[in-house]
């Protein structure tokens, strides 16, 4: 397989490949028609690029990079001929798109997809894309937004994070989905890592097991805080900022599957609790004791999702530093 760049004679391949998968699962939308029928004006002249994968002298797949803003591109219109699916063309295209984005000095890639496309989403996760709040979507079928940071980001300690809760309750389903995924993401990250490395404490800090156990230990606190918001309390219950419960729990003596599964059971309880709230509950707000700002249920959901992400990223860093891919 090799990557080739767009030329006008490839327009028909670009349209046929994408029309096939869209019409199989969804319906063509005005944005599809505009991009596929005239990619030169609507993608390339706007600063984007289009690539194809060639195999055995045939064009079997395509992907586009759409210019969004300075440093930001959208990875879009990725499609593989159904007759050639299963030979790694999708991964090949995704990797090529990421490399091309780096070559044009992009800071970040975003993409929009649908949760039904599980194979595609699995590929995106393997290449490091993370789920983010859904906004800016141009297709009615888009229910998932993901992003991949292409340049090193400054390390911000969790306690130094600032939060802007300037979003509406329409984000509730997307945040619920983020919270539901965490346990599975832990097992995906830790799959294949030897036991001794799961116990390793880099520079004396928490091991992979301890980071996972920390999420489990905090889950009852999140549940309590969600109920405090529902009940319109004055202030949320404080957290143990010294994390002494995590330090004293001896998580390294348990296997990662048990810790992750224990966490998952608690998280399922949290999800059921959130699903029980009504619109009035979602309008309440209570002060967060450390951030010293009011938080709605949806704000706390975002806070917890970001806390999950903080620790998942740490697991990835530990794994990658140990060179387990």
PDB file of C-alpha atoms in Angstrom:
ATOM      1  CA  UNK A   1       0.000   0.000   0.000  1.00  0.00           C
ATOM      2  CA  UNK A   2       1.144   3.529  -0.709  1.00  0.00           C
ATOM      3  CA  UNK A   3      -0.240   7.015  -0.180  1.00  0.00           C
ATOM      4  CA  UNK A   4      -0.955   9.256  -3.176  1.00  0.00           C
ATOM      5  CA  UNK A   5      -2.052  12.872  -3.144  1.00  0.00           C
ATOM      6  CA  UNK A   6      -5.204  14.258  -4.715  1.00  0.00           C
ATOM      7  CA  UNK A   7      -5.300  15.228  -8.369  1.00  0.00           C
ATOM      8  CA  UNK A   8      -8.505  16.088 -10.274  1.00  0.00           C
ATOM      9  CA  UNK A   9      -8.832  12.627 -11.842  1.00  0.00           C
ATOM     10  CA  UNK A  10      -9.207  11.176  -8.332  1.00  0.00           C
ATOM     11  CA  UNK A  11     -12.368  13.173  -7.573  1.00  0.00           C
ATOM     12  CA  UNK A  12     -14.622  10.299  -8.629  1.00  0.00           C
ATOM     13  CA  UNK A  13     -12.834   7.924  -6.228  1.00  0.00           C
ATOM     14  CA  UNK A  14     -13.162  10.447  -3.414  1.00  0.00           C
ATOM     15  CA  UNK A  15     -16.904  10.724  -4.036  1.00  0.00           C
ATOM     16  CA  UNK A  16     -17.615   7.034  -4.667  1.00  0.00           C
ATOM     17  CA  UNK A  17     -15.716   5.780  -1.616  1.00  0.00           C
ATOM     18  CA  UNK A  18     -17.391   8.212   0.756  1.00  0.00           C
ATOM     19  CA  UNK A  19     -20.852   8.009  -0.757  1.00  0.00           C
ATOM     20  CA  UNK A  20     -20.774   4.222  -0.333  1.00  0.00           C
ATOM     21  CA  UNK A  21     -20.254   4.228   3.434  1.00  0.00           C
ATOM     22  CA  UNK A  22     -22.464   7.238   4.157  1.00  0.00           C
ATOM     23  CA  UNK A  23     -25.407   5.767   2.250  1.00  0.00           C
ATOM     24  CA  UNK A  24     -24.856   2.354   3.866  1.00  0.00           C
ATOM     25  CA  UNK A  25     -25.202   3.670   7.415  1.00  0.00           C
ATOM     26  CA  UNK A  26     -26.802   7.117   7.160  1.00  0.00           C
ATOM     27  CA  UNK A  27     -28.036   9.592   4.555  1.00  0.00           C
ATOM     28  CA  UNK A  28     -26.102  12.062   2.467  1.00  0.00           C
ATOM     29  CA  UNK A  29     -26.293  15.615   3.827  1.00  0.00           C
ATOM     30  CA  UNK A  30     -25.690  18.974   2.097  1.00  0.00           C
ATOM     31  CA  UNK A  31     -22.144  19.185   3.507  1.00  0.00           C
ATOM     32  CA  UNK A  32     -21.356  15.742   2.058  1.00  0.00           C
ATOM     33  CA  UNK A  33     -22.596  16.762  -1.376  1.00  0.00           C
ATOM     34  CA  UNK A  34     -20.585  19.993  -1.358  1.00  0.00           C
ATOM     35  CA  UNK A  35     -17.296  18.418  -0.271  1.00  0.00           C
ATOM     36  CA  UNK A  36     -17.529  15.313  -2.428  1.00  0.00           C
ATOM     37  CA  UNK A  37     -18.719  16.938  -5.634  1.00  0.00           C
ATOM     38  CA  UNK A  38     -16.223  19.800  -5.563  1.00  0.00           C
ATOM     39  CA  UNK A  39     -13.309  18.981  -3.237  1.00  0.00           C
ATOM     40  CA  UNK A  40     -10.939  21.352  -5.031  1.00  0.00           C
ATOM     41  CA  UNK A  41     -12.969  24.456  -4.164  1.00  0.00           C
ATOM     42  CA  UNK A  42     -14.348  23.286  -0.823  1.00  0.00           C
ATOM     43  CA  UNK A  43     -11.296  21.533   0.660  1.00  0.00           C
ATOM     44  CA  UNK A  44      -8.040  22.185  -1.175  1.00  0.00           C
ATOM     45  CA  UNK A  45      -8.501  25.896  -1.960  1.00  0.00           C
ATOM     46  CA  UNK A  46      -9.486  26.404   1.699  1.00  0.00           C
ATOM     47  CA  UNK A  47      -6.129  25.065   2.873  1.00  0.00           C
ATOM     48  CA  UNK A  48      -7.000  21.380   3.176  1.00  0.00           C
ATOM     49  CA  UNK A  49      -5.511  18.259   1.635  1.00  0.00           C
ATOM     50  CA  UNK A  50      -6.810  14.920   0.347  1.00  0.00           C
ATOM     51  CA  UNK A  51      -4.940  11.608   0.211  1.00  0.00           C
ATOM     52  CA  UNK A  52      -5.632   8.143  -1.133  1.00  0.00           C
ATOM     53  CA  UNK A  53      -4.294   4.690  -0.430  1.00  0.00           C
ATOM     54  CA  UNK A  54      -3.342   2.676  -3.493  1.00  0.00           C
ATOM     55  CA  UNK A  55      -3.145  -1.117  -3.360  1.00  0.00           C
ATOM     56  CA  UNK A  56      -2.411  -3.426  -6.279  1.00  0.00           C
ATOM     57  CA  UNK A  57      -2.768  -0.476  -8.655  1.00  0.00           C
ATOM     58  CA  UNK A  58      -6.239   0.346  -7.308  1.00  0.00           C
ATOM     59  CA  UNK A  59      -7.465   3.280  -5.216  1.00  0.00           C
ATOM     60  CA  UNK A  60      -9.056   1.559  -2.217  1.00  0.00           C
ATOM     61  CA  UNK A  61      -9.355   4.323   0.383  1.00  0.00           C
ATOM     62  CA  UNK A  62      -9.195   8.032   1.067  1.00  0.00           C
ATOM     63  CA  UNK A  63      -8.910  10.607   3.837  1.00  0.00           C
ATOM     64  CA  UNK A  64      -9.031  14.409   3.954  1.00  0.00           C
ATOM     65  CA  UNK A  65      -7.535  17.077   6.185  1.00  0.00           C
ATOM     66  CA  UNK A  66      -9.872  20.075   6.365  1.00  0.00           C
ATOM     67  CA  UNK A  67      -8.443  23.407   7.499  1.00  0.00           C
ATOM     68  CA  UNK A  68     -10.345  24.639  10.563  1.00  0.00           C
ATOM     69  CA  UNK A  69      -8.170  27.419  11.989  1.00  0.00           C
ATOM     70  CA  UNK A  70      -4.494  28.168  12.487  1.00  0.00           C
ATOM     71  CA  UNK A  71      -2.910  24.933  13.716  1.00  0.00           C
ATOM     72  CA  UNK A  72      -6.185  22.972  13.723  1.00  0.00           C
ATOM     73  CA  UNK A  73      -7.280  20.518  11.029  1.00  0.00           C
ATOM     74  CA  UNK A  74     -10.235  18.173  10.855  1.00  0.00           C
ATOM     75  CA  UNK A  75      -9.553  14.603   9.760  1.00  0.00           C
ATOM     76  CA  UNK A  76     -12.585  13.817   7.639  1.00  0.00           C
ATOM     77  CA  UNK A  77     -13.974  11.768   4.786  1.00  0.00           C
ATOM     78  CA  UNK A  78     -11.975   8.652   5.668  1.00  0.00           C
ATOM     79  CA  UNK A  79     -13.316   5.701   3.716  1.00  0.00           C
ATOM     80  CA  UNK A  80     -12.090   2.283   2.591  1.00  0.00           C
ATOM     81  CA  UNK A  81     -13.574   0.187  -0.215  1.00  0.00           C
ATOM     82  CA  UNK A  82     -15.645  -2.538   1.474  1.00  0.00           C
ATOM     83  CA  UNK A  83     -13.945  -5.189  -0.679  1.00  0.00           C
ATOM     84  CA  UNK A  84     -10.580  -4.286   0.886  1.00  0.00           C
ATOM     85  CA  UNK A  85     -11.580  -3.818   4.512  1.00  0.00           C
ATOM     86  CA  UNK A  86      -9.657  -5.966   6.979  1.00  0.00           C
ATOM     87  CA  UNK A  87      -6.213  -5.578   5.371  1.00  0.00           C
ATOM     88  CA  UNK A  88      -5.179  -2.582   7.485  1.00  0.00           C
ATOM     89  CA  UNK A  89      -6.002   0.180   5.008  1.00  0.00           C
ATOM     90  CA  UNK A  90      -7.924   2.207   7.601  1.00  0.00           C
ATOM     91  CA  UNK A  91      -5.007   2.194  10.027  1.00  0.00           C
ATOM     92  CA  UNK A  92      -2.646   3.001   7.150  1.00  0.00           C
ATOM     93  CA  UNK A  93      -4.760   6.021   6.185  1.00  0.00           C
ATOM     94  CA  UNK A  94      -5.111   7.235   9.767  1.00  0.00           C
ATOM     95  CA  UNK A  95      -1.380   7.023  10.368  1.00  0.00           C
ATOM     96  CA  UNK A  96      -0.682   8.811   7.079  1.00  0.00           C
ATOM     97  CA  UNK A  97      -3.136  11.612   7.915  1.00  0.00           C
ATOM     98  CA  UNK A  98      -1.494  12.159  11.303  1.00  0.00           C
ATOM     99  CA  UNK A  99       1.976  12.267   9.719  1.00  0.00           C
ATOM    100  CA  UNK A 100       0.809  14.689   7.011  1.00  0.00           C
ATOM    101  CA  UNK A 101      -0.766  16.922   9.665  1.00  0.00           C
ATOM    102  CA  UNK A 102       2.540  17.008  11.544  1.00  0.00           C
ATOM    103  CA  UNK A 103       4.365  17.885   8.322  1.00  0.00           C
ATOM    104  CA  UNK A 104       2.156  20.938   7.811  1.00  0.00           C
ATOM    105  CA  UNK A 105       2.852  21.959  11.419  1.00  0.00           C
ATOM    106  CA  UNK A 106      -0.632  21.299  12.786  1.00  0.00           C
ATOM    107  CA  UNK A 107      -1.064  21.558  16.544  1.00  0.00           C
ATOM    108  CA  UNK A 108      -4.204  19.466  16.741  1.00  0.00           C
ATOM    109  CA  UNK A 109      -6.420  17.137  14.735  1.00  0.00           C
ATOM    110  CA  UNK A 110     -10.144  16.888  15.397  1.00  0.00           C
ATOM    111  CA  UNK A 111     -12.723  14.539  13.929  1.00  0.00           C
ATOM    112  CA  UNK A 112     -16.449  13.914  14.078  1.00  0.00           C
ATOM    113  CA  UNK A 113     -17.942  10.438  13.905  1.00  0.00           C
ATOM    114  CA  UNK A 114     -20.894   8.350  15.026  1.00  0.00           C
ATOM    115  CA  UNK A 115     -20.854   5.865  17.895  1.00  0.00           C
ATOM    116  CA  UNK A 116     -22.225   3.166  15.556  1.00  0.00           C
ATOM    117  CA  UNK A 117     -18.898   3.106  13.679  1.00  0.00           C
ATOM    118  CA  UNK A 118     -17.136   1.034  16.311  1.00  0.00           C
ATOM    119  CA  UNK A 119     -14.283  -0.216  14.106  1.00  0.00           C
ATOM    120  CA  UNK A 120     -13.343   3.325  13.086  1.00  0.00           C
ATOM    121  CA  UNK A 121     -13.542   4.562  16.684  1.00  0.00           C
ATOM    122  CA  UNK A 122     -11.293   1.714  17.819  1.00  0.00           C
ATOM    123  CA  UNK A 123      -8.702   2.798  15.223  1.00  0.00           C
ATOM    124  CA  UNK A 124      -8.901   6.419  16.386  1.00  0.00           C
ATOM    125  CA  UNK A 125      -8.379   5.402  20.009  1.00  0.00           C
ATOM    126  CA  UNK A 126      -5.353   3.283  19.082  1.00  0.00           C
ATOM    127  CA  UNK A 127      -3.762   6.349  17.501  1.00  0.00           C
ATOM    128  CA  UNK A 128      -4.367   8.421  20.634  1.00  0.00           C
ATOM    129  CA  UNK A 129      -7.538  10.351  19.786  1.00  0.00           C
ATOM    130  CA  UNK A 130      -9.545  11.315  22.860  1.00  0.00           C
ATOM    131  CA  UNK A 131     -13.272  12.010  23.211  1.00  0.00           C
ATOM    132  CA  UNK A 132     -14.076  15.667  23.878  1.00  0.00           C
ATOM    133  CA  UNK A 133     -17.242  17.715  24.272  1.00  0.00           C
ATOM    134  CA  UNK A 134     -19.337  17.652  21.116  1.00  0.00           C
ATOM    135  CA  UNK A 135     -19.522  21.065  19.479  1.00  0.00           C
ATOM    136  CA  UNK A 136     -19.004  22.532  16.025  1.00  0.00           C
ATOM    137  CA  UNK A 137     -20.528  19.504  14.281  1.00  0.00           C
ATOM    138  CA  UNK A 138     -21.792  20.078  10.717  1.00  0.00           C
ATOM    139  CA  UNK A 139     -23.552  16.731  10.284  1.00  0.00           C
ATOM    140  CA  UNK A 140     -26.726  15.542  12.009  1.00  0.00           C
ATOM    141  CA  UNK A 141     -25.197  12.040  12.220  1.00  0.00           C
ATOM    142  CA  UNK A 142     -22.215  13.245  14.283  1.00  0.00           C
ATOM    143  CA  UNK A 143     -22.649  12.274  17.937  1.00  0.00           C
ATOM    144  CA  UNK A 144     -18.966  11.948  18.858  1.00  0.00           C
ATOM    145  CA  UNK A 145     -16.089  14.420  18.657  1.00  0.00           C
ATOM    146  CA  UNK A 146     -12.465  13.428  19.190  1.00  0.00           C
ATOM    147  CA  UNK A 147      -9.128  15.223  19.135  1.00  0.00           C
ATOM    148  CA  UNK A 148      -5.446  14.391  18.951  1.00  0.00           C
ATOM    149  CA  UNK A 149      -2.809  16.822  20.203  1.00  0.00           C
ATOM    150  CA  UNK A 150       0.198  16.717  17.889  1.00  0.00           C
ATOM    151  CA  UNK A 151       2.651  18.787  19.905  1.00  0.00           C
ATOM    152  CA  UNK A 152       3.870  18.456  23.488  1.00  0.00           C
ATOM    153  CA  UNK A 153       1.570  20.240  25.879  1.00  0.00           C
ATOM    154  CA  UNK A 154       2.681  21.960  29.079  1.00  0.00           C
ATOM    155  CA  UNK A 155       2.200  19.674  32.064  1.00  0.00           C
ATOM    156  CA  UNK A 156      -0.465  21.137  34.322  1.00  0.00           C
ATOM    157  CA  UNK A 157      -0.907  19.647  37.752  1.00  0.00           C
ATOM    158  CA  UNK A 158      -4.475  18.667  38.533  1.00  0.00           C
ATOM    159  CA  UNK A 159      -4.754  21.123  41.405  1.00  0.00           C
ATOM    160  CA  UNK A 160      -3.601  23.931  39.086  1.00  0.00           C
ATOM    161  CA  UNK A 161      -6.343  23.295  36.529  1.00  0.00           C
ATOM    162  CA  UNK A 162      -8.848  26.068  35.887  1.00  0.00           C
ATOM    163  CA  UNK A 163     -12.342  25.179  34.663  1.00  0.00           C
ATOM    164  CA  UNK A 164     -14.749  27.089  32.457  1.00  0.00           C
ATOM    165  CA  UNK A 165     -18.221  25.594  32.804  1.00  0.00           C
ATOM    166  CA  UNK A 166     -19.685  27.677  30.007  1.00  0.00           C
ATOM    167  CA  UNK A 167     -21.798  24.998  28.345  1.00  0.00           C
ATOM    168  CA  UNK A 168     -25.394  23.873  28.494  1.00  0.00           C
ATOM    169  CA  UNK A 169     -27.196  20.793  29.736  1.00  0.00           C
ATOM    170  CA  UNK A 170     -27.429  19.537  26.148  1.00  0.00           C
ATOM    171  CA  UNK A 171     -23.937  18.139  26.775  1.00  0.00           C
ATOM    172  CA  UNK A 172     -25.371  15.678  29.326  1.00  0.00           C
ATOM    173  CA  UNK A 173     -25.479  12.627  26.957  1.00  0.00           C
ATOM    174  CA  UNK A 174     -21.908  13.188  25.719  1.00  0.00           C
ATOM    175  CA  UNK A 175     -20.539  13.579  29.228  1.00  0.00           C
ATOM    176  CA  UNK A 176     -22.424  10.488  30.370  1.00  0.00           C
ATOM    177  CA  UNK A 177     -20.809   8.563  27.520  1.00  0.00           C
ATOM    178  CA  UNK A 178     -17.338   9.775  28.548  1.00  0.00           C
ATOM    179  CA  UNK A 179     -17.924   8.613  32.114  1.00  0.00           C
ATOM    180  CA  UNK A 180     -19.157   5.207  30.947  1.00  0.00           C
ATOM    181  CA  UNK A 181     -16.001   4.537  28.897  1.00  0.00           C
ATOM    182  CA  UNK A 182     -13.310   5.025  31.527  1.00  0.00           C
ATOM    183  CA  UNK A 183     -13.043   1.483  32.893  1.00  0.00           C
ATOM    184  CA  UNK A 184     -12.797   0.003  29.389  1.00  0.00           C
ATOM    185  CA  UNK A 185     -10.123   2.550  28.493  1.00  0.00           C
ATOM    186  CA  UNK A 186      -8.080   1.514  31.538  1.00  0.00           C
ATOM    187  CA  UNK A 187      -8.132  -2.122  30.434  1.00  0.00           C
ATOM    188  CA  UNK A 188      -7.296  -1.114  26.857  1.00  0.00           C
ATOM    189  CA  UNK A 189      -4.264   0.899  28.005  1.00  0.00           C
ATOM    190  CA  UNK A 190      -3.002  -1.753  30.414  1.00  0.00           C
ATOM    191  CA  UNK A 191      -3.551  -4.761  28.159  1.00  0.00           C
ATOM    192  CA  UNK A 192      -0.336  -6.739  27.741  1.00  0.00           C
ATOM    193  CA  UNK A 193       1.712  -4.861  30.345  1.00  0.00           C
ATOM    194  CA  UNK A 194       3.653  -7.297  32.577  1.00  0.00           C
ATOM    195  CA  UNK A 195       2.577  -7.488  36.206  1.00  0.00           C
ATOM    196  CA  UNK A 196       5.847  -6.092  37.535  1.00  0.00           C
ATOM    197  CA  UNK A 197       5.462  -2.995  35.364  1.00  0.00           C
ATOM    198  CA  UNK A 198       1.897  -2.432  36.548  1.00  0.00           C
ATOM    199  CA  UNK A 199       3.389  -2.249  40.071  1.00  0.00           C
ATOM    200  CA  UNK A 200       6.264   0.046  39.094  1.00  0.00           C
ATOM    201  CA  UNK A 201       6.247   3.427  40.856  1.00  0.00           C
ATOM    202  CA  UNK A 202       8.005   5.859  38.473  1.00  0.00           C
ATOM    203  CA  UNK A 203      10.121   8.393  40.390  1.00  0.00           C
ATOM    204  CA  UNK A 204       8.405   7.214  43.573  1.00  0.00           C
ATOM    205  CA  UNK A 205       4.932   8.277  42.413  1.00  0.00           C
ATOM    206  CA  UNK A 206       1.846   6.104  42.000  1.00  0.00           C
ATOM    207  CA  UNK A 207       1.922   2.937  39.922  1.00  0.00           C
ATOM    208  CA  UNK A 208      -0.581   2.168  37.158  1.00  0.00           C
ATOM    209  CA  UNK A 209      -2.574   0.105  39.670  1.00  0.00           C
ATOM    210  CA  UNK A 210      -2.577   2.926  42.196  1.00  0.00           C
ATOM    211  CA  UNK A 211      -3.812   5.480  39.659  1.00  0.00           C
ATOM    212  CA  UNK A 212      -6.634   3.091  38.773  1.00  0.00           C
ATOM    213  CA  UNK A 213      -7.429   2.433  42.433  1.00  0.00           C
ATOM    214  CA  UNK A 214      -7.486   6.173  43.076  1.00  0.00           C
ATOM    215  CA  UNK A 215     -10.362   6.518  40.599  1.00  0.00           C
ATOM    216  CA  UNK A 216     -12.245   3.756  42.411  1.00  0.00           C
ATOM    217  CA  UNK A 217     -11.681   5.332  45.828  1.00  0.00           C
ATOM    218  CA  UNK A 218     -13.019   8.702  44.658  1.00  0.00           C
ATOM    219  CA  UNK A 219     -16.212   7.380  43.086  1.00  0.00           C
ATOM    220  CA  UNK A 220     -18.311   7.472  46.303  1.00  0.00           C
ATOM    221  CA  UNK A 221     -17.265  11.111  46.762  1.00  0.00           C
ATOM    222  CA  UNK A 222     -18.549  11.990  43.280  1.00  0.00           C
ATOM    223  CA  UNK A 223     -21.827  10.211  44.060  1.00  0.00           C
ATOM    224  CA  UNK A 224     -22.165  12.117  47.313  1.00  0.00           C
ATOM    225  CA  UNK A 225     -21.475  15.434  45.609  1.00  0.00           C
ATOM    226  CA  UNK A 226     -24.011  14.771  42.850  1.00  0.00           C
ATOM    227  CA  UNK A 227     -26.642  14.157  45.536  1.00  0.00           C
ATOM    228  CA  UNK A 228     -25.594  17.319  47.387  1.00  0.00           C
ATOM    229  CA  UNK A 229     -26.236  19.333  44.232  1.00  0.00           C
ATOM    230  CA  UNK A 230     -29.628  17.673  43.779  1.00  0.00           C
ATOM    231  CA  UNK A 231     -30.458  18.527  47.415  1.00  0.00           C
ATOM    232  CA  UNK A 232     -29.259  22.147  47.038  1.00  0.00           C
ATOM    233  CA  UNK A 233     -26.703  21.946  49.851  1.00  0.00           C
ATOM    234  CA  UNK A 234     -24.623  25.046  50.600  1.00  0.00           C
ATOM    235  CA  UNK A 235     -21.277  23.426  49.813  1.00  0.00           C
ATOM    236  CA  UNK A 236     -20.003  20.091  48.537  1.00  0.00           C
ATOM    237  CA  UNK A 237     -18.232  17.639  50.789  1.00  0.00           C
ATOM    238  CA  UNK A 238     -14.445  18.186  50.706  1.00  0.00           C
ATOM    239  CA  UNK A 239     -12.006  15.708  49.202  1.00  0.00           C
ATOM    240  CA  UNK A 240      -8.974  14.248  50.956  1.00  0.00           C
ATOM    241  CA  UNK A 241      -6.405  16.466  49.241  1.00  0.00           C
ATOM    242  CA  UNK A 242      -3.547  14.378  50.665  1.00  0.00           C
ATOM    243  CA  UNK A 243      -4.922  11.242  48.964  1.00  0.00           C
ATOM    244  CA  UNK A 244      -4.018   9.215  52.043  1.00  0.00           C
ATOM    245  CA  UNK A 245      -6.697   6.583  51.273  1.00  0.00           C
ATOM    246  CA  UNK A 246      -5.012   5.790  47.946  1.00  0.00           C
ATOM    247  CA  UNK A 247      -1.553   5.701  49.505  1.00  0.00           C
ATOM    248  CA  UNK A 248      -2.708   3.284  52.218  1.00  0.00           C
ATOM    249  CA  UNK A 249      -4.821   0.933  50.067  1.00  0.00           C
ATOM    250  CA  UNK A 250      -2.007  -1.396  48.886  1.00  0.00           C
ATOM    251  CA  UNK A 251      -3.420  -1.613  45.367  1.00  0.00           C
ATOM    252  CA  UNK A 252      -0.245  -3.230  44.053  1.00  0.00           C
ATOM    253  CA  UNK A 253      -1.196  -6.515  45.729  1.00  0.00           C
ATOM    254  CA  UNK A 254      -4.283  -6.881  43.484  1.00  0.00           C
ATOM    255  CA  UNK A 255      -4.461  -7.579  39.761  1.00  0.00           C
ATOM    256  CA  UNK A 256      -5.447  -4.760  37.424  1.00  0.00           C
ATOM    257  CA  UNK A 257      -8.608  -6.535  36.242  1.00  0.00           C
ATOM    258  CA  UNK A 258      -9.997  -6.638  39.793  1.00  0.00           C
ATOM    259  CA  UNK A 259      -9.209  -2.964  40.422  1.00  0.00           C
ATOM    260  CA  UNK A 260     -10.689  -1.884  37.094  1.00  0.00           C
ATOM    261  CA  UNK A 261     -13.779  -4.040  37.578  1.00  0.00           C
ATOM    262  CA  UNK A 262     -14.330  -2.713  41.121  1.00  0.00           C
ATOM    263  CA  UNK A 263     -14.087   0.795  39.714  1.00  0.00           C
ATOM    264  CA  UNK A 264     -16.487  -0.080  36.905  1.00  0.00           C
ATOM    265  CA  UNK A 265     -19.116  -1.321  39.373  1.00  0.00           C
ATOM    266  CA  UNK A 266     -18.944   1.942  41.309  1.00  0.00           C
ATOM    267  CA  UNK A 267     -19.049   3.961  38.091  1.00  0.00           C
ATOM    268  CA  UNK A 268     -22.181   2.064  36.993  1.00  0.00           C
ATOM    269  CA  UNK A 269     -23.805   3.163  40.242  1.00  0.00           C
ATOM    270  CA  UNK A 270     -22.816   6.756  39.435  1.00  0.00           C
ATOM    271  CA  UNK A 271     -24.308   6.454  35.933  1.00  0.00           C
ATOM    272  CA  UNK A 272     -27.596   5.122  37.322  1.00  0.00           C
ATOM    273  CA  UNK A 273     -27.687   8.006  39.782  1.00  0.00           C
ATOM    274  CA  UNK A 274     -27.116  10.570  37.033  1.00  0.00           C
ATOM    275  CA  UNK A 275     -29.793   9.000  34.861  1.00  0.00           C
ATOM    276  CA  UNK A 276     -32.288   9.401  37.722  1.00  0.00           C
ATOM    277  CA  UNK A 277     -31.976  13.206  37.850  1.00  0.00           C
ATOM    278  CA  UNK A 278     -34.639  15.430  36.311  1.00  0.00           C
ATOM    279  CA  UNK A 279     -34.380  18.806  34.581  1.00  0.00           C
ATOM    280  CA  UNK A 280     -34.917  20.689  37.853  1.00  0.00           C
ATOM    281  CA  UNK A 281     -32.047  18.775  39.492  1.00  0.00           C
ATOM    282  CA  UNK A 282     -29.798  19.752  36.588  1.00  0.00           C
ATOM    283  CA  UNK A 283     -30.473  23.450  37.197  1.00  0.00           C
ATOM    284  CA  UNK A 284     -29.260  23.378  40.830  1.00  0.00           C
ATOM    285  CA  UNK A 285     -25.733  24.462  41.767  1.00  0.00           C
ATOM    286  CA  UNK A 286     -23.535  24.105  44.855  1.00  0.00           C
ATOM    287  CA  UNK A 287     -20.121  25.589  45.668  1.00  0.00           C
ATOM    288  CA  UNK A 288     -17.066  23.436  45.131  1.00  0.00           C
ATOM    289  CA  UNK A 289     -14.893  23.845  48.260  1.00  0.00           C
ATOM    290  CA  UNK A 290     -11.506  23.985  46.508  1.00  0.00           C
ATOM    291  CA  UNK A 291     -12.434  25.759  43.270  1.00  0.00           C
ATOM    292  CA  UNK A 292     -14.661  28.163  45.206  1.00  0.00           C
ATOM    293  CA  UNK A 293     -17.191  28.384  42.394  1.00  0.00           C
ATOM    294  CA  UNK A 294     -20.707  27.033  41.896  1.00  0.00           C
ATOM    295  CA  UNK A 295     -21.095  23.770  40.015  1.00  0.00           C
ATOM    296  CA  UNK A 296     -24.168  22.205  38.450  1.00  0.00           C
ATOM    297  CA  UNK A 297     -24.533  18.452  38.048  1.00  0.00           C
ATOM    298  CA  UNK A 298     -23.336  18.751  34.466  1.00  0.00           C
ATOM    299  CA  UNK A 299     -20.313  20.802  35.592  1.00  0.00           C
ATOM    300  CA  UNK A 300     -19.353  18.112  38.081  1.00  0.00           C
ATOM    301  CA  UNK A 301     -19.791  15.494  35.347  1.00  0.00           C
ATOM    302  CA  UNK A 302     -17.285  17.421  33.221  1.00  0.00           C
ATOM    303  CA  UNK A 303     -14.960  17.801  36.214  1.00  0.00           C
ATOM    304  CA  UNK A 304     -15.050  14.029  36.866  1.00  0.00           C
ATOM    305  CA  UNK A 305     -14.567  13.234  33.152  1.00  0.00           C
ATOM    306  CA  UNK A 306     -11.541  15.521  33.032  1.00  0.00           C
ATOM    307  CA  UNK A 307     -10.187  13.941  36.217  1.00  0.00           C
ATOM    308  CA  UNK A 308     -10.566  10.526  34.572  1.00  0.00           C
ATOM    309  CA  UNK A 309      -8.742  11.848  31.501  1.00  0.00           C
ATOM    310  CA  UNK A 310      -5.942  13.250  33.653  1.00  0.00           C
ATOM    311  CA  UNK A 311      -5.243   9.815  35.117  1.00  0.00           C
ATOM    312  CA  UNK A 312      -5.734   7.968  31.811  1.00  0.00           C
ATOM    313  CA  UNK A 313      -3.110  10.228  30.253  1.00  0.00           C
ATOM    314  CA  UNK A 314      -0.786   9.434  33.141  1.00  0.00           C
ATOM    315  CA  UNK A 315      -1.302   5.702  32.533  1.00  0.00           C
ATOM    316  CA  UNK A 316      -0.398   6.223  28.884  1.00  0.00           C
ATOM    317  CA  UNK A 317       2.761   8.118  29.804  1.00  0.00           C
ATOM    318  CA  UNK A 318       3.865   5.398  32.217  1.00  0.00           C
ATOM    319  CA  UNK A 319       3.146   2.709  29.623  1.00  0.00           C
ATOM    320  CA  UNK A 320       4.950   4.557  26.836  1.00  0.00           C
ATOM    321  CA  UNK A 321       7.965   5.313  29.005  1.00  0.00           C
ATOM    322  CA  UNK A 322       8.219   1.585  29.627  1.00  0.00           C
ATOM    323  CA  UNK A 323       8.101   1.063  25.833  1.00  0.00           C
ATOM    324  CA  UNK A 324       5.063  -1.258  25.920  1.00  0.00           C
ATOM    325  CA  UNK A 325       3.053  -0.647  22.760  1.00  0.00           C
TER     326      UNK A 325
END
